[in-house]
PDB file of N, CA and C in Angstrom:
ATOM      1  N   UNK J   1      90.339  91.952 102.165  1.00  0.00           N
ATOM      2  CA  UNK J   1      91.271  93.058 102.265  1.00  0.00           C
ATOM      3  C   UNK J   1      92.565  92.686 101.540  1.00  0.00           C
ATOM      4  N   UNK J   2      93.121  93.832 100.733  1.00  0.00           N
ATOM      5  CA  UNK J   2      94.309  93.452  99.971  1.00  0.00           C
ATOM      6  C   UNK J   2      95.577  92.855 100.905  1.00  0.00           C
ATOM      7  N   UNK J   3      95.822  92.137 100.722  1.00  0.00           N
ATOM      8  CA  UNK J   3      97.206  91.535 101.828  1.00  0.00           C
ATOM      9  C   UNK J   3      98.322  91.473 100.739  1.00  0.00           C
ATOM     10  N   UNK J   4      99.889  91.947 101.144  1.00  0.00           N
ATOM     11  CA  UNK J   4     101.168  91.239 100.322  1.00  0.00           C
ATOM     12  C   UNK J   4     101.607  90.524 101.081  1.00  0.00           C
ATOM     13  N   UNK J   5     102.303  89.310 100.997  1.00  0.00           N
ATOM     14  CA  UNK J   5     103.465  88.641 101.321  1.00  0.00           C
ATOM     15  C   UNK J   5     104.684  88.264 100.949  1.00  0.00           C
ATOM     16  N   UNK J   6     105.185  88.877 101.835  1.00  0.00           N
ATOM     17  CA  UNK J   6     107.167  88.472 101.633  1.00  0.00           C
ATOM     18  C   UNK J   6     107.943  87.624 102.772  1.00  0.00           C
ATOM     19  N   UNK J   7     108.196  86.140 102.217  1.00  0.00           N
ATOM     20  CA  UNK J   7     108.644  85.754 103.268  1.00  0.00           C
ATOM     21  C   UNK J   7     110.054  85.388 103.006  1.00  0.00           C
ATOM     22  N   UNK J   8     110.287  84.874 103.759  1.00  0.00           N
ATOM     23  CA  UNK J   8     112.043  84.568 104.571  1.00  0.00           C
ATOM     24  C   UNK J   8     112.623  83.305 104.269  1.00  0.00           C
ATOM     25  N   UNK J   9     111.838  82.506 103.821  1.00  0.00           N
ATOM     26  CA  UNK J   9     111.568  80.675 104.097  1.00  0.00           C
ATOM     27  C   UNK J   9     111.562  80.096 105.735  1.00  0.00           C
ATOM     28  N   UNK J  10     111.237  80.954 106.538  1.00  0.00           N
ATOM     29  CA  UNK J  10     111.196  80.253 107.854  1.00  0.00           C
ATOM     30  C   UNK J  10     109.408  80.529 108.238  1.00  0.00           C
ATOM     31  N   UNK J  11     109.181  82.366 107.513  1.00  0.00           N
ATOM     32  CA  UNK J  11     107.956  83.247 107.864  1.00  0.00           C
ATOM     33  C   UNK J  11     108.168  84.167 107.028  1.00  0.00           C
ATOM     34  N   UNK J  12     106.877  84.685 107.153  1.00  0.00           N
ATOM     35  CA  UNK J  12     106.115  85.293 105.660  1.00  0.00           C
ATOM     36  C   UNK J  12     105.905  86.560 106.521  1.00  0.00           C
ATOM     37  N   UNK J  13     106.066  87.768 106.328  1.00  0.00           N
ATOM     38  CA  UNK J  13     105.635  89.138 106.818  1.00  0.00           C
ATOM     39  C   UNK J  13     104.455  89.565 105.829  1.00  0.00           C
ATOM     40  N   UNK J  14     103.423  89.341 106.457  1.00  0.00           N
ATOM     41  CA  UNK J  14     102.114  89.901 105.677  1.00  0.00           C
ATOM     42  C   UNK J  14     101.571  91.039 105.869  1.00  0.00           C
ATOM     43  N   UNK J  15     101.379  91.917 104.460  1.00  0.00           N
ATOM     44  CA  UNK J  15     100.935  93.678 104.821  1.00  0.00           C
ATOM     45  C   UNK J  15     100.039  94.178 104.378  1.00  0.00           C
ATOM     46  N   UNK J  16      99.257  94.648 105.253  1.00  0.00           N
ATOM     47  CA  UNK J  16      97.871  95.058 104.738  1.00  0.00           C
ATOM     48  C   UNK J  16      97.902  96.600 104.910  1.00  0.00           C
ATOM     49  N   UNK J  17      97.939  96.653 102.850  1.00  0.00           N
ATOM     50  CA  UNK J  17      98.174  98.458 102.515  1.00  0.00           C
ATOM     51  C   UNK J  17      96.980  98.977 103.644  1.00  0.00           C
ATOM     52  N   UNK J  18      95.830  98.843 103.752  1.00  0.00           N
ATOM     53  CA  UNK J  18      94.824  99.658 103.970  1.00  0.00           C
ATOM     54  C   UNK J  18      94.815 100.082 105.405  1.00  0.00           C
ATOM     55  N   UNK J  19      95.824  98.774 106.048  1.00  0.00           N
ATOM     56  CA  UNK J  19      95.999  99.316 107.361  1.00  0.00           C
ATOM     57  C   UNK J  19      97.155 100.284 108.571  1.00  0.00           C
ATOM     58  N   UNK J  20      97.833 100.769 107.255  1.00  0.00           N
ATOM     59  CA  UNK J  20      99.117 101.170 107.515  1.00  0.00           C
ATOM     60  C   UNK J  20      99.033 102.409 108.021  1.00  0.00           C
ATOM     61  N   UNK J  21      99.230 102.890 108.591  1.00  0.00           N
ATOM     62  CA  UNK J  21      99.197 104.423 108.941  1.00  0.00           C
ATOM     63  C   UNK J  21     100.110 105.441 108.532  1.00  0.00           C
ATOM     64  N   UNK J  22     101.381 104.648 108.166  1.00  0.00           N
ATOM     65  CA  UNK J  22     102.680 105.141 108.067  1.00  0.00           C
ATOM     66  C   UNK J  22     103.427 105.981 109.233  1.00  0.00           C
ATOM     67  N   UNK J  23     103.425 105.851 109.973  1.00  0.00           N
ATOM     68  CA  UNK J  23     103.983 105.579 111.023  1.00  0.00           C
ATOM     69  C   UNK J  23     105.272 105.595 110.857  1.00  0.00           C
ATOM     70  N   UNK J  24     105.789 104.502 110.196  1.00  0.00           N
ATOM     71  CA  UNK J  24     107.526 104.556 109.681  1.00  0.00           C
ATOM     72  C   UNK J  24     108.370 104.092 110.973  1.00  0.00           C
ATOM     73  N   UNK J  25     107.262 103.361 111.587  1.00  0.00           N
ATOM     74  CA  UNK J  25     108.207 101.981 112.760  1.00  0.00           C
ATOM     75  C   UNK J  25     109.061 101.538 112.180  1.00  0.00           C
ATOM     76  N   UNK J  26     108.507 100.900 111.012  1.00  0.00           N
ATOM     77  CA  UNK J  26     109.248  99.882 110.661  1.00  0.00           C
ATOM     78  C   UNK J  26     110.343 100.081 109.866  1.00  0.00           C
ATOM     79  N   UNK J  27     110.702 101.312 108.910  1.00  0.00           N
ATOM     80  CA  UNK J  27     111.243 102.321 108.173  1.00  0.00           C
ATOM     81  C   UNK J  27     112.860 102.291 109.543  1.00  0.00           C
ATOM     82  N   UNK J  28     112.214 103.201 110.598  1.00  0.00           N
ATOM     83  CA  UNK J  28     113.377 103.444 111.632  1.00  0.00           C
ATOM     84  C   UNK J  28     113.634 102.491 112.250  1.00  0.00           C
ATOM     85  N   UNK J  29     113.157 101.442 112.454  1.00  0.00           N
ATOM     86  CA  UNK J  29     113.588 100.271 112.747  1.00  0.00           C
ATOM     87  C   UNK J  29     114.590  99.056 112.700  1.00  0.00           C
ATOM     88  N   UNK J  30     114.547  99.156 111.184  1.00  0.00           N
ATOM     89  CA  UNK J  30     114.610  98.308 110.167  1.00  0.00           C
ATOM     90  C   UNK J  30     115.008  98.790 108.445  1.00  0.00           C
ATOM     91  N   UNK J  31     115.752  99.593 108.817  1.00  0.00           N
ATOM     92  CA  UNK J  31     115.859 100.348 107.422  1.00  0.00           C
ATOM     93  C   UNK J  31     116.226  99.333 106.396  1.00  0.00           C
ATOM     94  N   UNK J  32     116.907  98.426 106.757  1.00  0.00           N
ATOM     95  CA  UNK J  32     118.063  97.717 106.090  1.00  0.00           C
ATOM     96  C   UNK J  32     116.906  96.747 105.169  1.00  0.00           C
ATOM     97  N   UNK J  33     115.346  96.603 105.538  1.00  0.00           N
ATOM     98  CA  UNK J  33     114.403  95.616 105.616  1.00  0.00           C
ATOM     99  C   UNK J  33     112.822  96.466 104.538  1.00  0.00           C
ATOM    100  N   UNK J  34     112.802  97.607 105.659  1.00  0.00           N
ATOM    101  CA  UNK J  34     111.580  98.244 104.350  1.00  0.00           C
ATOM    102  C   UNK J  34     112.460  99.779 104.208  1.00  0.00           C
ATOM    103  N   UNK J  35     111.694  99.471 102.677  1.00  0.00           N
ATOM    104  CA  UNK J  35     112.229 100.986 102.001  1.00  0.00           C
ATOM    105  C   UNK J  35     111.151 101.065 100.920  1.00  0.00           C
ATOM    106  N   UNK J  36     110.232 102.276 101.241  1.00  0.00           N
ATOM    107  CA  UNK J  36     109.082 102.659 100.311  1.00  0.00           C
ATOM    108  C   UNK J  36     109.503 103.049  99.145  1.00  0.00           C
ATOM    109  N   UNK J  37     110.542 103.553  99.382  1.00  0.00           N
ATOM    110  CA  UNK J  37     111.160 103.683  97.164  1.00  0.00           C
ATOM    111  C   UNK J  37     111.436 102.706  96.771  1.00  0.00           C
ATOM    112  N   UNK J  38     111.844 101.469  97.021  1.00  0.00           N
ATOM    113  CA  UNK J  38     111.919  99.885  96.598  1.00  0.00           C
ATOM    114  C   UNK J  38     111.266  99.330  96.367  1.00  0.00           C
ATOM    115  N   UNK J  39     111.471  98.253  95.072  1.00  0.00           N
ATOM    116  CA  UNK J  39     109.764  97.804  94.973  1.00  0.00           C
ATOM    117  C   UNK J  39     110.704  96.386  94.907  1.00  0.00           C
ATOM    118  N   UNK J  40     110.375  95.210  95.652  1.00  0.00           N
ATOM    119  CA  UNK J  40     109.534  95.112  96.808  1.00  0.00           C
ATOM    120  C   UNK J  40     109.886  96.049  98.213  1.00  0.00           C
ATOM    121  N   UNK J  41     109.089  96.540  98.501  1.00  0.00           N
ATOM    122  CA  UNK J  41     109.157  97.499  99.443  1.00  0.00           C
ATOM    123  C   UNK J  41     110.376  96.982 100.969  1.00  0.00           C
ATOM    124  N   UNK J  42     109.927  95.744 101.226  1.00  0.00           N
ATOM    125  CA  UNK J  42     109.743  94.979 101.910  1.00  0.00           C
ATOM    126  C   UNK J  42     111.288  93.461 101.718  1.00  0.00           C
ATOM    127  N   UNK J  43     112.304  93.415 101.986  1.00  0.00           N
ATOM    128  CA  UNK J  43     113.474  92.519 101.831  1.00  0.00           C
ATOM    129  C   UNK J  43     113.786  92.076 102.681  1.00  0.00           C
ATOM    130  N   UNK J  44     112.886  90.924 103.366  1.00  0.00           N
ATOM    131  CA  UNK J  44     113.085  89.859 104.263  1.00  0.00           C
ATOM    132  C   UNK J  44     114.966  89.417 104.644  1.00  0.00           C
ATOM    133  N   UNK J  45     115.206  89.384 103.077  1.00  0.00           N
ATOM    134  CA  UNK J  45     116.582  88.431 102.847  1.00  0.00           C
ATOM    135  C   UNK J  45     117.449  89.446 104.191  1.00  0.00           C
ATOM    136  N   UNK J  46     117.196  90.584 104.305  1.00  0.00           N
ATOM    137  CA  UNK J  46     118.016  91.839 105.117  1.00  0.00           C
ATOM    138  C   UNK J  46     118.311  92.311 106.582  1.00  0.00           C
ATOM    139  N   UNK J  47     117.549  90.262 107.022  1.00  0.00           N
ATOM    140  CA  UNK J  47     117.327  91.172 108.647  1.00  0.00           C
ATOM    141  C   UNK J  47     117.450  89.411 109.067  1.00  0.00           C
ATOM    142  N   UNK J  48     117.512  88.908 110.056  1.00  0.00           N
ATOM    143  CA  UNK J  48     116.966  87.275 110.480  1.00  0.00           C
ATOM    144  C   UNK J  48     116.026  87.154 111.327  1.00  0.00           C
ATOM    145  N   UNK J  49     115.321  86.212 111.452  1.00  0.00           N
ATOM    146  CA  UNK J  49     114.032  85.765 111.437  1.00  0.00           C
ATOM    147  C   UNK J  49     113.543  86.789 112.412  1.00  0.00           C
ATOM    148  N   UNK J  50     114.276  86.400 113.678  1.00  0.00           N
ATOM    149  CA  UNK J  50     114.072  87.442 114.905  1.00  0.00           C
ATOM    150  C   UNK J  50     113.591  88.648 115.227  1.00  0.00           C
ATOM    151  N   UNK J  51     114.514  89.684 114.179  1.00  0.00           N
ATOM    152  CA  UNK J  51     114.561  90.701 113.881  1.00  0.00           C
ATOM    153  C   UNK J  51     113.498  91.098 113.238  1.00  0.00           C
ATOM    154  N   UNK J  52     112.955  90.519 112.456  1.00  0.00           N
ATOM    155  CA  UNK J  52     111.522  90.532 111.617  1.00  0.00           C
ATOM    156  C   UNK J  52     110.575  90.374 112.800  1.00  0.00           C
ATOM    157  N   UNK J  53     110.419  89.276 113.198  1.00  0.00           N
ATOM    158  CA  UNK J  53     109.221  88.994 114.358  1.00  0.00           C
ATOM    159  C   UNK J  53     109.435  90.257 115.031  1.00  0.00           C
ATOM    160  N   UNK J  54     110.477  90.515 116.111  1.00  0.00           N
ATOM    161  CA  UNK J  54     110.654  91.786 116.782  1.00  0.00           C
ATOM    162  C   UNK J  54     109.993  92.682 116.179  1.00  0.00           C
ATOM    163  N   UNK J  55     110.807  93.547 115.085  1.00  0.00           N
ATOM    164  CA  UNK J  55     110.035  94.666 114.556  1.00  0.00           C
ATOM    165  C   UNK J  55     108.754  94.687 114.131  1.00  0.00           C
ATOM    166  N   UNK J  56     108.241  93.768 113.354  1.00  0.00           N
ATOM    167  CA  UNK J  56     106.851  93.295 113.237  1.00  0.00           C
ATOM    168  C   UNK J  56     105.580  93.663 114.632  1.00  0.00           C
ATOM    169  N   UNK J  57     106.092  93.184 115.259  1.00  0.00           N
ATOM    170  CA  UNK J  57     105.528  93.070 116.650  1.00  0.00           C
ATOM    171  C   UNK J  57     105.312  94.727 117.424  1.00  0.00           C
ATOM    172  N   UNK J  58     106.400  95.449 116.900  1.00  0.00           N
ATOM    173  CA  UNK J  58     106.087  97.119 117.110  1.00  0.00           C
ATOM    174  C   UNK J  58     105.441  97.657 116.246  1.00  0.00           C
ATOM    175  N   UNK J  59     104.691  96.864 115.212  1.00  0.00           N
ATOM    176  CA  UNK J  59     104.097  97.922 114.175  1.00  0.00           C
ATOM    177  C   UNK J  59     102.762  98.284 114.897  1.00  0.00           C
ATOM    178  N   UNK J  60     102.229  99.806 115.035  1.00  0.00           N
ATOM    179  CA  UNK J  60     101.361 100.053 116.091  1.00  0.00           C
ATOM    180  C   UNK J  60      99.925 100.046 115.133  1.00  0.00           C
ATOM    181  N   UNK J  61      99.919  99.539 113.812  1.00  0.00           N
ATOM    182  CA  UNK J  61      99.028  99.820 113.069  1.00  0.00           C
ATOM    183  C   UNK J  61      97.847  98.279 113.154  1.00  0.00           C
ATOM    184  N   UNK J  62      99.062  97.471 112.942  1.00  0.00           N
ATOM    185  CA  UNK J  62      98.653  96.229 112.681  1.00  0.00           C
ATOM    186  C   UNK J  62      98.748  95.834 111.259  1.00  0.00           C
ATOM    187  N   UNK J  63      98.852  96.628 110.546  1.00  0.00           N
ATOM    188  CA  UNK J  63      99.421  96.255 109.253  1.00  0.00           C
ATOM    189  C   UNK J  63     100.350  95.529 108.806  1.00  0.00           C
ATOM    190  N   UNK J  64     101.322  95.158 109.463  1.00  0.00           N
ATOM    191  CA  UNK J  64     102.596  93.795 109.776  1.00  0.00           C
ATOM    192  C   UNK J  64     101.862  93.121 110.409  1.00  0.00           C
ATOM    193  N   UNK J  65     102.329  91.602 109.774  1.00  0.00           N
ATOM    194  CA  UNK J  65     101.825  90.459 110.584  1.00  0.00           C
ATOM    195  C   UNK J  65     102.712  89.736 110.313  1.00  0.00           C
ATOM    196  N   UNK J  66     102.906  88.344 111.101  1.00  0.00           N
ATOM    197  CA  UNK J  66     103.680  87.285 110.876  1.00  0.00           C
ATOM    198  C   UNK J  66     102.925  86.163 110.439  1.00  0.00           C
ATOM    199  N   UNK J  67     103.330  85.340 109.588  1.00  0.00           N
ATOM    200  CA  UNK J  67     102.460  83.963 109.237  1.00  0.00           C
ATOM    201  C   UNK J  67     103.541  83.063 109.444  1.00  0.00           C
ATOM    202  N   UNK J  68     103.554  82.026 109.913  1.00  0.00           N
ATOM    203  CA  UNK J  68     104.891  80.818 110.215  1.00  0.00           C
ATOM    204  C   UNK J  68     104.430  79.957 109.231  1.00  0.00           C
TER     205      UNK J  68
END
């Protein structure tokens, strides 16, 4: 399955397009972090570690993951 990764240097947020629902958890969440008109979608540098795990952890799709 296609996977991206963007990490932080602490953890890697791994996303699997196929499993996304769009939903837009992570969008209202985390604006500051994903933005689908941005390419990389996805700007770790924008949030700290925490904040990533947290929101990650509400994605109801499973399409966010964490890798340490």
């Amino acid at each position: 399955m296609e996977e991206h990764e963007y990490p932080n240097g602490e953890i890697t947020i791994l996303w699997k397009p196929k499993l996304c629902i769009h939903a837009a958890v992570c969008v209202k969440t985390l604006s500051k972090v994903y933005n689908p008109k941005d390419r990389p979608w996805i700007k770790t540098e924008n949030a700290t570690t925490q904040e990533l795990i947290d929101q990650v952890a509400k994605c109801p799709s499973g399409a966010l993951s964490i890798k340490k």
